[in-house]
mmCIF file of C-alpha atoms in Angstrom:
data_model
loop_
_atom_site.group_PDB
_atom_site.id
_atom_site.type_symbol
_atom_site.label_atom_id
_atom_site.label_comp_id
_atom_site.label_asym_id
_atom_site.label_seq_id
_atom_site.Cartn_x
_atom_site.Cartn_y
_atom_site.Cartn_z
ATOM 1 C CA MET A 1061 -5.203 -7.287 52.792
ATOM 2 C CA ALA A 1062 -8.199 -5.054 53.599
ATOM 3 C CA GLU A 1063 -11.385 -5.806 51.705
ATOM 4 C CA LYS A 1064 -12.619 -3.197 49.259
ATOM 5 C CA PRO A 1065 -15.780 -1.384 50.406
ATOM 6 C CA PRO A 1066 -18.898 -2.379 48.476
ATOM 7 C CA ARG A 1067 -19.609 -0.174 45.445
ATOM 8 C CA ALA A 1068 -22.461 2.239 46.078
ATOM 9 C CA GLU A 1069 -25.609 1.528 44.085
ATOM 10 C CA VAL A 1070 -26.687 4.438 41.908
ATOM 11 C CA ALA A 1071 -30.253 4.589 40.702
ATOM 12 C CA PRO A 1072 -30.383 4.955 36.941
ATOM 13 C CA SER A 1073 -31.670 8.317 35.778
ATOM 14 C CA ARG A 1074 -34.784 8.362 33.658
ATOM 15 C CA PRO A 1075 -33.971 9.308 30.077
ATOM 16 C CA LYS A 1076 -35.422 12.580 28.905
ATOM 17 C CA PRO A 1077 -38.214 12.214 26.398
ATOM 18 C CA ARG A 1078 -37.135 13.003 22.835
ATOM 19 C CA PRO A 1079 -39.284 14.773 20.276
ATOM 20 C CA PRO A 1080 -40.856 12.457 17.728
ATOM 21 C CA LEU A 1081 -38.798 11.866 14.621
ATOM 22 C CA GLY A 1082 -39.888 13.255 11.304
ATOM 23 C CA PRO A 1083 -40.387 10.931 8.338
ATOM 24 C CA LEU A 1084 -37.149 9.421 7.108
ATOM 25 C CA PRO A 1085 -37.017 9.236 3.305
ATOM 26 C CA LEU A 1086 -36.852 5.682 2.085
ATOM 27 C CA LEU A 1087 -34.516 6.798 -0.714
ATOM 28 C CA LEU A 1088 -31.870 7.832 1.820
ATOM 29 C CA LEU A 1089 -31.851 4.434 3.482
ATOM 30 C CA LEU A 1090 -31.674 2.711 0.127
ATOM 31 C CA LEU A 1091 -28.692 4.818 -0.948
ATOM 32 C CA LEU A 1092 -26.665 4.187 2.193
ATOM 33 C CA PRO A 1093 -24.808 0.950 2.829
ATOM 34 C CA PRO A 1094 -26.771 -1.283 5.245
ATOM 35 C CA ALA A 1095 -24.458 -0.662 8.199
ATOM 36 C CA ALA A 1096 -24.561 3.108 7.683
ATOM 37 C CA ALA A 1097 -28.348 3.090 7.262
ATOM 38 C CA PHE A 1098 -28.757 1.132 10.496
ATOM 39 C CA ALA A 1099 -26.404 3.497 12.336
ATOM 40 C CA LEU A 1100 -28.325 6.503 10.974
ATOM 41 C CA VAL A 1101 -31.658 5.181 12.220
ATOM 42 C CA LEU A 1102 -30.207 4.593 15.685
ATOM 43 C CA LEU A 1103 -28.561 8.009 15.817
ATOM 44 C CA LEU A 1104 -31.726 9.810 14.762
ATOM 45 C CA ALA A 1105 -33.603 7.818 17.365
ATOM 46 C CA GLY A 1106 -31.176 8.987 20.017
ATOM 47 C CA LEU A 1107 -29.612 5.574 20.502
ATOM 48 C CA GLU A 1108 -25.973 4.637 20.418
ATOM 49 C CA PRO A 1109 -25.013 2.361 17.543
ATOM 50 C CA PRO A 1110 -23.543 -0.887 18.814
ATOM 51 C CA GLY A 1111 -19.757 -1.017 18.856
ATOM 52 C CA PRO A 1112 -17.943 -3.473 16.650
ATOM 53 C CA ALA A 1113 -17.878 -7.011 17.904
ATOM 54 C CA ALA A 1114 -14.530 -8.060 19.246
ATOM 55 C CA ALA A 1115 -12.633 -9.830 16.511
ATOM 56 C CA PRO A 1116 -11.362 -13.267 17.415
ATOM 57 C CA PRO A 1117 -7.664 -13.118 18.207
ATOM 58 C CA GLY A 1118 -5.587 -13.843 15.130
ATOM 59 C CA PRO A 1119 -2.618 -16.142 15.139
ATOM 60 C CA ALA A 1120 0.521 -14.688 16.639
ATOM 61 C CA ALA A 1121 3.083 -13.354 14.192
ATOM 62 C CA CYS A 1122 5.726 -15.823 13.129
ATOM 63 C CA PRO A 1123 9.243 -15.329 14.486
ATOM 64 C CA ALA A 1124 11.887 -13.873 12.199
ATOM 65 C CA GLY A 1125 12.895 -16.255 9.449
ATOM 66 C CA HIS A 1126 9.558 -18.074 9.473
ATOM 67 C CA PHE A 1127 6.263 -17.820 7.581
ATOM 68 C CA ARG A 1128 2.673 -18.964 7.693
ATOM 69 C CA LEU A 1129 0.511 -19.345 4.580
ATOM 70 C CA GLY A 1130 -3.186 -18.530 4.629
ATOM 71 C CA GLY A 1131 -3.157 -17.776 8.342
ATOM 72 C CA ARG A 1132 -2.927 -21.484 9.125
ATOM 73 C CA PRO A 1133 -0.505 -22.575 11.838
ATOM 74 C CA PRO A 1134 2.120 -23.671 12.389
ATOM 75 C CA CYS A 1135 4.886 -21.316 11.312
ATOM 76 C CA ALA A 1136 7.504 -22.881 9.070
ATOM 77 C CA PRO A 1137 11.115 -21.760 8.602
ATOM 78 C CA TRP A 1138 11.963 -20.095 5.309
ATOM 79 C CA LEU A 1139 12.587 -22.759 2.692
ATOM 80 C CA ALA A 1140 16.224 -23.268 1.728
ATOM 81 C CA CYS A 1141 17.854 -24.469 -1.501
ATOM 82 C CA ALA A 1142 17.181 -28.183 -0.993
ATOM 83 C CA ALA A 1143 13.494 -27.654 -0.211
ATOM 84 C CA LEU A 1144 13.037 -25.317 -3.169
ATOM 85 C CA ALA A 1145 14.586 -27.847 -5.533
ATOM 86 C CA ARG A 1146 12.665 -30.785 -4.052
ATOM 87 C CA ASP A 1147 9.229 -29.395 -3.222
ATOM 88 C CA VAL A 1148 8.538 -26.408 -5.498
ATOM 89 C CA ARG A 1149 7.131 -27.131 -8.956
ATOM 90 C CA PRO A 1150 7.013 -24.290 -11.532
ATOM 91 C CA LEU A 1151 3.740 -24.211 -13.493
ATOM 92 C CA LYS A 1152 3.880 -21.228 -15.848
ATOM 93 C CA ARG A 1153 5.607 -17.897 -16.324
ATOM 94 C CA LEU A 1154 3.714 -14.938 -14.885
ATOM 95 C CA GLY A 1155 5.969 -12.167 -16.140
ATOM 96 C CA GLN A 1156 9.454 -10.780 -16.360
ATOM 97 C CA GLY A 1157 11.211 -7.575 -15.433
ATOM 98 C CA ALA A 1158 14.767 -6.409 -15.880
ATOM 99 C CA VAL A 1159 16.041 -8.299 -12.835
ATOM 100 C CA LYS A 1160 13.638 -11.239 -12.311
ATOM 101 C CA ARG A 1161 11.343 -13.582 -14.178
ATOM 102 C CA VAL A 1162 8.440 -14.868 -12.104
ATOM 103 C CA PHE A 1163 6.743 -18.263 -12.303
ATOM 104 C CA LEU A 1164 3.449 -19.392 -10.836
ATOM 105 C CA SER A 1165 4.518 -22.465 -8.890
ATOM 106 C CA GLU A 1166 3.176 -25.029 -6.459
ATOM 107 C CA TRP A 1167 4.433 -25.957 -3.013
ATOM 108 C CA LYS A 1168 2.543 -28.568 -0.989
ATOM 109 C CA GLU A 1169 -0.722 -27.810 -2.840
ATOM 110 C CA ASN A 1170 -0.243 -24.061 -2.328
ATOM 111 C CA LYS A 1171 0.140 -21.668 -5.240
ATOM 112 C CA VAL A 1172 3.322 -19.633 -4.756
ATOM 113 C CA ALA A 1173 5.479 -17.245 -6.808
ATOM 114 C CA LEU A 1174 9.018 -18.279 -7.727
ATOM 115 C CA SER A 1175 11.371 -15.504 -8.886
ATOM 116 C CA GLN A 1176 14.544 -16.252 -10.814
ATOM 117 C CA LEU A 1177 17.442 -13.996 -11.834
ATOM 118 C CA THR A 1178 17.266 -12.989 -15.491
ATOM 119 C CA THR A 1179 20.936 -12.245 -16.121
ATOM 120 C CA PHE A 1180 24.072 -12.532 -13.993
ATOM 121 C CA GLU A 1181 24.904 -8.917 -14.796
ATOM 122 C CA LEU A 1182 22.095 -7.930 -12.417
ATOM 123 C CA GLN A 1183 22.844 -10.361 -9.592
ATOM 124 C CA GLU A 1184 23.766 -7.470 -7.266
ATOM 125 C CA ASP A 1185 20.305 -5.942 -7.721
ATOM 126 C CA PHE A 1186 18.696 -9.360 -7.231
ATOM 127 C CA LEU A 1187 20.568 -10.021 -3.978
ATOM 128 C CA HIS A 1188 19.847 -6.495 -2.738
ATOM 129 C CA GLY A 1189 16.131 -7.077 -3.341
ATOM 130 C CA LEU A 1190 16.343 -10.372 -1.453
ATOM 131 C CA GLN A 1191 18.086 -8.697 1.472
ATOM 132 C CA MET A 1192 15.383 -6.045 1.590
ATOM 133 C CA LEU A 1193 12.652 -8.711 1.536
ATOM 134 C CA LYS A 1194 14.324 -10.534 4.417
ATOM 135 C CA SER A 1195 14.906 -7.390 6.478
ATOM 136 C CA LEU A 1196 11.609 -5.570 5.901
ATOM 137 C CA GLN A 1197 9.080 -8.379 6.377
ATOM 138 C CA SER A 1198 5.843 -6.807 7.646
ATOM 139 C CA LYS A 1199 2.219 -6.383 6.606
ATOM 140 C CA HIS A 1200 3.435 -3.872 3.997
ATOM 141 C CA VAL A 1201 5.778 -6.281 2.184
ATOM 142 C CA VAL A 1202 4.994 -9.446 0.219
ATOM 143 C CA LYS A 1203 5.491 -12.534 2.372
ATOM 144 C CA LEU A 1204 8.835 -14.263 1.892
ATOM 145 C CA LEU A 1205 8.621 -18.072 1.919
ATOM 146 C CA GLY A 1206 12.160 -19.047 1.025
ATOM 147 C CA PHE A 1207 15.242 -18.340 -1.075
ATOM 148 C CA CYS A 1208 18.392 -19.853 -2.501
ATOM 149 C CA GLU A 1209 21.163 -17.331 -2.988
ATOM 150 C CA GLU A 1210 23.489 -19.695 -4.843
ATOM 151 C CA ASP A 1211 20.802 -20.446 -7.454
ATOM 152 C CA PHE A 1212 19.339 -16.908 -7.383
ATOM 153 C CA LEU A 1213 15.805 -17.997 -6.430
ATOM 154 C CA ILE A 1214 13.200 -16.258 -4.262
ATOM 155 C CA LEU A 1215 9.875 -17.810 -3.213
ATOM 156 C CA THR A 1216 7.052 -15.506 -2.129
ATOM 157 C CA GLU A 1217 3.312 -15.629 -1.506
ATOM 158 C CA TYR A 1218 1.224 -15.688 -4.683
ATOM 159 C CA HIS A 1219 -1.465 -13.035 -5.210
ATOM 160 C CA PRO A 1220 -3.735 -13.997 -8.124
ATOM 161 C CA PHE A 1221 -4.819 -10.413 -8.899
ATOM 162 C CA GLY A 1222 -1.234 -9.648 -9.853
ATOM 163 C CA SER A 1223 0.275 -6.185 -9.887
ATOM 164 C CA LEU A 1224 -1.544 -2.985 -9.032
ATOM 165 C CA ARG A 1225 -1.709 -2.240 -12.750
ATOM 166 C CA ASN A 1226 -4.612 -4.706 -12.902
ATOM 167 C CA LEU A 1227 -6.785 -2.809 -10.419
ATOM 168 C CA ASN A 1228 -9.328 -1.423 -12.878
ATOM 169 C CA GLN A 1229 -9.693 -4.722 -14.735
ATOM 170 C CA VAL A 1230 -10.263 -6.580 -11.452
ATOM 171 C CA LEU A 1231 -12.838 -4.113 -10.122
ATOM 172 C CA ASN A 1232 -14.706 -4.177 -13.442
ATOM 173 C CA LEU A 1233 -15.261 -7.913 -13.185
ATOM 174 C CA PRO A 1234 -18.902 -8.708 -12.277
ATOM 175 C CA LYS A 1235 -17.749 -10.580 -9.162
ATOM 176 C CA TYR A 1236 -16.028 -7.499 -7.735
ATOM 177 C CA LYS A 1237 -18.121 -4.598 -9.025
ATOM 178 C CA SER A 1238 -19.639 -4.139 -5.570
ATOM 179 C CA SER A 1239 -16.110 -3.338 -4.341
ATOM 180 C CA ASN A 1240 -15.634 -0.626 -6.965
ATOM 181 C CA THR A 1241 -16.473 2.219 -4.569
ATOM 182 C CA TRP A 1242 -14.719 5.438 -3.638
ATOM 183 C CA HIS A 1243 -14.246 4.070 -0.116
ATOM 184 C CA ARG A 1244 -12.518 0.870 -1.222
ATOM 185 C CA ARG A 1245 -10.316 2.766 -3.671
ATOM 186 C CA PHE A 1246 -9.420 5.408 -1.111
ATOM 187 C CA MET A 1247 -8.421 2.670 1.334
ATOM 188 C CA LEU A 1248 -6.049 1.358 -1.334
ATOM 189 C CA ALA A 1249 -4.537 4.837 -1.640
ATOM 190 C CA MET A 1250 -4.064 4.850 2.127
ATOM 191 C CA ASP A 1251 -2.351 1.464 1.863
ATOM 192 C CA TYR A 1252 0.010 2.908 -0.726
ATOM 193 C CA VAL A 1253 0.909 5.937 1.396
ATOM 194 C CA SER A 1254 1.308 3.656 4.439
ATOM 195 C CA ILE A 1255 3.887 1.619 2.526
ATOM 196 C CA ILE A 1256 5.803 4.765 1.550
ATOM 197 C CA HIS A 1257 5.673 5.888 5.196
ATOM 198 C CA PHE A 1258 6.996 2.486 6.293
ATOM 199 C CA LEU A 1259 9.884 2.589 3.812
ATOM 200 C CA HIS A 1260 10.804 6.122 4.834
ATOM 201 C CA ASN A 1261 10.801 5.114 8.512
ATOM 202 C CA SER A 1262 11.907 1.490 8.369
ATOM 203 C CA PRO A 1263 13.979 -0.179 11.106
ATOM 204 C CA LEU A 1264 16.942 0.005 8.718
ATOM 205 C CA GLY A 1265 16.568 3.674 7.822
ATOM 206 C CA THR A 1266 15.020 5.802 5.094
ATOM 207 C CA PHE A 1267 14.617 4.053 1.740
ATOM 208 C CA VAL A 1268 13.600 5.588 -1.593
ATOM 209 C CA MET A 1269 11.467 3.727 -4.152
ATOM 210 C CA CYS A 1270 13.664 4.227 -7.189
ATOM 211 C CA ASP A 1271 11.784 1.990 -9.650
ATOM 212 C CA SER A 1272 9.300 4.805 -10.162
ATOM 213 C CA SER A 1273 10.148 6.713 -13.329
ATOM 214 C CA ASP A 1274 6.527 6.579 -14.560
ATOM 215 C CA LEU A 1275 3.116 5.558 -13.254
ATOM 216 C CA ASP A 1276 3.136 2.143 -14.898
ATOM 217 C CA LYS A 1277 6.516 1.367 -13.359
ATOM 218 C CA VAL A 1278 5.302 2.382 -9.909
ATOM 219 C CA LEU A 1279 2.192 0.208 -10.141
ATOM 220 C CA SER A 1280 4.273 -2.797 -11.222
ATOM 221 C CA GLN A 1281 6.165 -2.688 -7.913
ATOM 222 C CA TYR A 1282 3.048 -3.494 -5.872
ATOM 223 C CA LEU A 1283 0.649 -6.432 -5.667
ATOM 224 C CA LEU A 1284 -3.119 -6.306 -5.167
ATOM 225 C CA THR A 1285 -4.179 -8.866 -2.569
ATOM 226 C CA SER A 1286 -7.368 -10.926 -2.737
ATOM 227 C CA ASP A 1287 -8.865 -8.917 0.141
ATOM 228 C CA PHE A 1288 -8.093 -5.638 -1.669
ATOM 229 C CA HIS A 1289 -5.000 -4.409 0.071
ATOM 230 C CA ILE A 1290 -1.594 -3.497 -1.329
ATOM 231 C CA VAL A 1291 1.814 -5.004 -0.556
ATOM 232 C CA VAL A 1292 5.108 -3.917 -2.055
ATOM 233 C CA ASN A 1293 6.685 -6.702 -4.056
ATOM 234 C CA ASP A 1294 9.791 -5.371 -5.807
ATOM 235 C CA LEU A 1295 12.536 -3.963 -3.601
ATOM 236 C CA ASP A 1296 15.477 -4.348 -5.989
ATOM 237 C CA ALA A 1297 16.002 -0.587 -6.383
ATOM 238 C CA LEU A 1298 15.736 0.697 -2.836
ATOM 239 C CA PRO A 1299 18.697 2.942 -1.941
ATOM 240 C CA LEU A 1300 19.211 4.276 1.556
ATOM 241 C CA VAL A 1301 19.240 7.953 2.527
ATOM 242 C CA ASN A 1302 21.698 8.623 5.345
ATOM 243 C CA ARG A 1303 21.358 12.259 6.333
ATOM 244 C CA SER A 1304 23.712 12.009 9.303
ATOM 245 C CA ALA A 1305 26.468 10.944 6.897
ATOM 246 C CA GLY A 1306 25.330 13.383 4.214
ATOM 247 C CA GLU A 1307 24.461 10.525 1.848
ATOM 248 C CA LEU A 1308 21.605 11.164 -0.578
ATOM 249 C CA VAL A 1309 20.578 8.983 -3.540
ATOM 250 C CA LYS A 1310 20.297 8.923 -7.311
ATOM 251 C CA CYS A 1311 17.881 6.562 -9.034
ATOM 252 C CA GLY A 1312 20.036 4.862 -11.625
ATOM 253 C CA HIS A 1313 22.695 6.280 -13.900
ATOM 254 C CA GLN A 1314 20.502 7.363 -16.817
ATOM 255 C CA GLU A 1315 18.811 10.699 -17.411
ATOM 256 C CA LEU A 1316 15.194 10.789 -16.206
ATOM 257 C CA GLN A 1317 12.554 12.748 -18.081
ATOM 258 C CA GLY A 1318 8.868 13.629 -17.912
ATOM 259 C CA ASP A 1319 6.453 15.245 -15.487
ATOM 260 C CA PHE A 1320 5.931 12.142 -13.343
ATOM 261 C CA VAL A 1321 9.352 12.228 -11.704
ATOM 262 C CA ALA A 1322 10.136 14.973 -9.213
ATOM 263 C CA PRO A 1323 11.812 18.134 -10.597
ATOM 264 C CA GLU A 1324 14.999 17.441 -8.626
ATOM 265 C CA GLN A 1325 15.322 14.129 -10.509
ATOM 266 C CA LEU A 1326 15.615 15.970 -13.833
ATOM 267 C CA TRP A 1327 18.893 17.097 -15.385
ATOM 268 C CA PRO A 1328 19.216 20.687 -14.091
ATOM 269 C CA TYR A 1329 21.642 22.125 -16.650
ATOM 270 C CA GLY A 1330 19.435 22.322 -19.731
ATOM 271 C CA PRO A 1331 19.473 20.536 -23.088
ATOM 272 C CA GLU A 1332 22.597 22.347 -24.257
ATOM 273 C CA GLU A 1333 24.656 20.548 -21.585
ATOM 274 C CA PRO A 1334 24.932 16.758 -22.232
ATOM 275 C CA PHE A 1335 23.863 14.566 -19.311
ATOM 276 C CA GLU A 1336 26.656 13.269 -17.116
ATOM 277 C CA ASP A 1337 25.796 11.045 -14.178
ATOM 278 C CA ASN A 1338 28.684 12.319 -12.043
ATOM 279 C CA LEU A 1339 27.342 15.886 -12.373
ATOM 280 C CA MET A 1340 23.747 14.989 -11.526
ATOM 281 C CA PRO A 1341 22.865 16.253 -8.019
ATOM 282 C CA PRO A 1342 21.520 13.618 -5.593
ATOM 283 C CA TYR A 1343 18.182 13.853 -3.792
ATOM 284 C CA ASP A 1344 16.203 12.257 -0.968
ATOM 285 C CA GLU A 1345 12.927 10.466 -0.193
ATOM 286 C CA LYS A 1346 10.830 13.543 -0.980
ATOM 287 C CA THR A 1347 10.845 12.337 -4.603
ATOM 288 C CA ASP A 1348 8.367 9.650 -3.457
ATOM 289 C CA ILE A 1349 6.104 12.337 -1.976
ATOM 290 C CA TRP A 1350 5.947 14.176 -5.323
ATOM 291 C CA LYS A 1351 4.439 11.083 -6.960
ATOM 292 C CA ILE A 1352 1.735 10.372 -4.365
ATOM 293 C CA PRO A 1353 -0.987 12.548 -5.990
ATOM 294 C CA ASP A 1354 -0.554 10.842 -9.370
ATOM 295 C CA VAL A 1355 -0.685 7.340 -7.885
ATOM 296 C CA THR A 1356 -3.700 8.216 -5.740
ATOM 297 C CA ASN A 1357 -5.450 9.704 -8.760
ATOM 298 C CA PHE A 1358 -5.093 6.354 -10.545
ATOM 299 C CA LEU A 1359 -6.235 4.390 -7.503
ATOM 300 C CA LEU A 1360 -9.376 6.524 -7.052
ATOM 301 C CA GLY A 1361 -10.376 5.871 -10.644
ATOM 302 C CA GLU A 1362 -13.816 6.857 -11.872
ATOM 303 C CA ALA A 1363 -15.906 5.389 -9.061
ATOM 304 C CA GLU A 1364 -18.899 7.443 -7.955
ATOM 305 C CA GLY A 1365 -17.761 9.873 -5.255
ATOM 306 C CA SER A 1366 -14.090 9.759 -6.243
ATOM 307 C CA ASP A 1367 -14.155 13.364 -7.452
ATOM 308 C CA LEU A 1368 -15.360 14.451 -4.025
ATOM 309 C CA VAL A 1369 -12.406 12.618 -2.488
ATOM 310 C CA ARG A 1370 -10.059 14.401 -4.908
ATOM 311 C CA PHE A 1371 -11.595 17.733 -3.888
ATOM 312 C CA HIS A 1372 -10.891 17.051 -0.200
ATOM 313 C CA LEU A 1373 -7.338 15.914 -1.002
ATOM 314 C CA PHE A 1374 -6.572 19.001 -3.075
ATOM 315 C CA ASP A 1375 -4.604 20.910 -0.425
ATOM 316 C CA ILE A 1376 -2.369 18.031 0.665
ATOM 317 C CA HIS A 1377 -1.740 17.105 -2.961
ATOM 318 C CA VAL A 1378 -0.731 20.688 -3.771
ATOM 319 C CA ALA A 1379 1.718 20.485 -0.863
ATOM 320 C CA CYS A 1380 3.166 17.271 -2.308
ATOM 321 C CA LYS A 1381 4.083 19.188 -5.482
ATOM 322 C CA LYS A 1382 6.045 21.937 -3.729
ATOM 323 C CA SER A 1383 9.817 22.116 -3.423
ATOM 324 C CA PRO A 1384 11.425 19.179 -1.594
ATOM 325 C CA ALA A 1385 11.894 21.089 1.670
ATOM 326 C CA GLU A 1386 8.250 22.242 1.640
ATOM 327 C CA ARG A 1387 6.714 18.865 0.866
ATOM 328 C CA PRO A 1388 5.036 17.003 3.737
ATOM 329 C CA SER A 1389 6.405 13.734 5.029
ATOM 330 C CA ALA A 1390 4.633 10.500 4.143
ATOM 331 C CA GLY A 1391 3.330 10.404 7.715
ATOM 332 C CA GLU A 1392 1.793 13.851 7.322
ATOM 333 C CA VAL A 1393 0.166 12.811 4.040
ATOM 334 C CA LEU A 1394 -1.211 9.710 5.733
ATOM 335 C CA ASP A 1395 -2.627 11.790 8.601
ATOM 336 C CA SER A 1396 -4.353 14.072 6.081
ATOM 337 C CA TYR A 1397 -5.811 11.069 4.261
ATOM 338 C CA ARG A 1398 -7.165 9.684 7.531
ATOM 339 C CA LYS A 1399 -8.804 12.999 8.393
ATOM 340 C CA VAL A 1400 -10.382 13.213 4.938
ATOM 341 C CA LEU A 1401 -11.682 9.665 5.238
ATOM 342 C CA ALA A 1402 -13.187 10.372 8.658
ATOM 343 C CA SER A 1403 -14.779 13.579 7.352
ATOM 344 C CA LEU A 1404 -16.239 11.840 4.312
ATOM 345 C CA VAL A 1405 -17.633 8.944 6.336
ATOM 346 C CA ARG A 1406 -19.251 11.379 8.785
ATOM 347 C CA GLY A 1407 -20.614 13.362 5.866
ATOM 348 C CA THR A 1408 -22.088 10.241 4.327
ATOM 349 C CA VAL A 1409 -23.990 9.320 7.452
ATOM 350 C CA MET A 1410 -25.009 12.560 9.130
ATOM 351 C CA PRO A 1411 -24.846 15.943 7.316
ATOM 352 C CA GLY A 1412 -26.319 14.687 4.086
ATOM 353 C CA ALA A 1413 -28.996 12.872 6.012
ATOM 354 C CA ARG A 1414 -30.011 15.974 7.926
ATOM 355 C CA ASP A 1415 -30.328 17.907 4.679
ATOM 356 C CA MET A 1416 -32.709 15.316 3.273
ATOM 357 C CA LEU A 1417 -34.939 15.088 6.329
#
């Protein structure tokens, strides 16, 4: 094999002198986060901010049917009935929904969540939720640790913050007040839209989050992780849209009411015509898109700067409230959110800074 010719040496060019910098207000640096302040000083000095340090490689993902707790190897196979009965110790009840009651439990000195069927009348919903958990394992879905179908038990990772309903209480705790920022809250909204995007484009097809008749119900379907991310936890009511077969969905068999649900989920024939489930027209995943602005509004809360985020999201949120055919996809909403985030971060570091100099 021929040797490569030696690379030609190029003399480095002398950098052009830059005009001296004007005084930088101390107040600006104090208002910015440390990393942003440092980057601003470098940029104004004509220097490139250092790139992020390479993160150490994380552990490889576990194979299907296995789990790892706390990022610690090795991967273990999902626990089966015998292991659940022998090694899992319930400690206290955390809560109960229509389909499951959930217990804080312990497994090999790890806190875990044990879900149990509430009534045999709902075993089909319970087993459907289990199948969804098994099939949709990803960063968007709570981690499955084990199950026992014959005893109607599901074991999942425990998240001490609980459901997303607890967000404001958690961020108001003194320990976490520094995390109560528009940026952190907006990242949670992006997590939420990412989950909807994943469910609408899952390996198994397009699923609709049907347990979403009001805001509180939506929030109860998700868990807030200790590092302030969101995972979906309750997949019991997750019907499949199959457009190629002309199969749409209906969320339950009862009449839905209120402004939170999408208009196509409401009884279309007026109050003079009694509701009949067999006459109710079906719909598709665009019902989830209708609800995104309301969920994001809750997630943004009252943190300083959240109103500016709402202002930048106005157009995409108006689009979410259009007719089903005109609504954007979850992917398009997510792209808009990413662009808004990038614009706001740039605005925090540069345009505002130039105005104050």
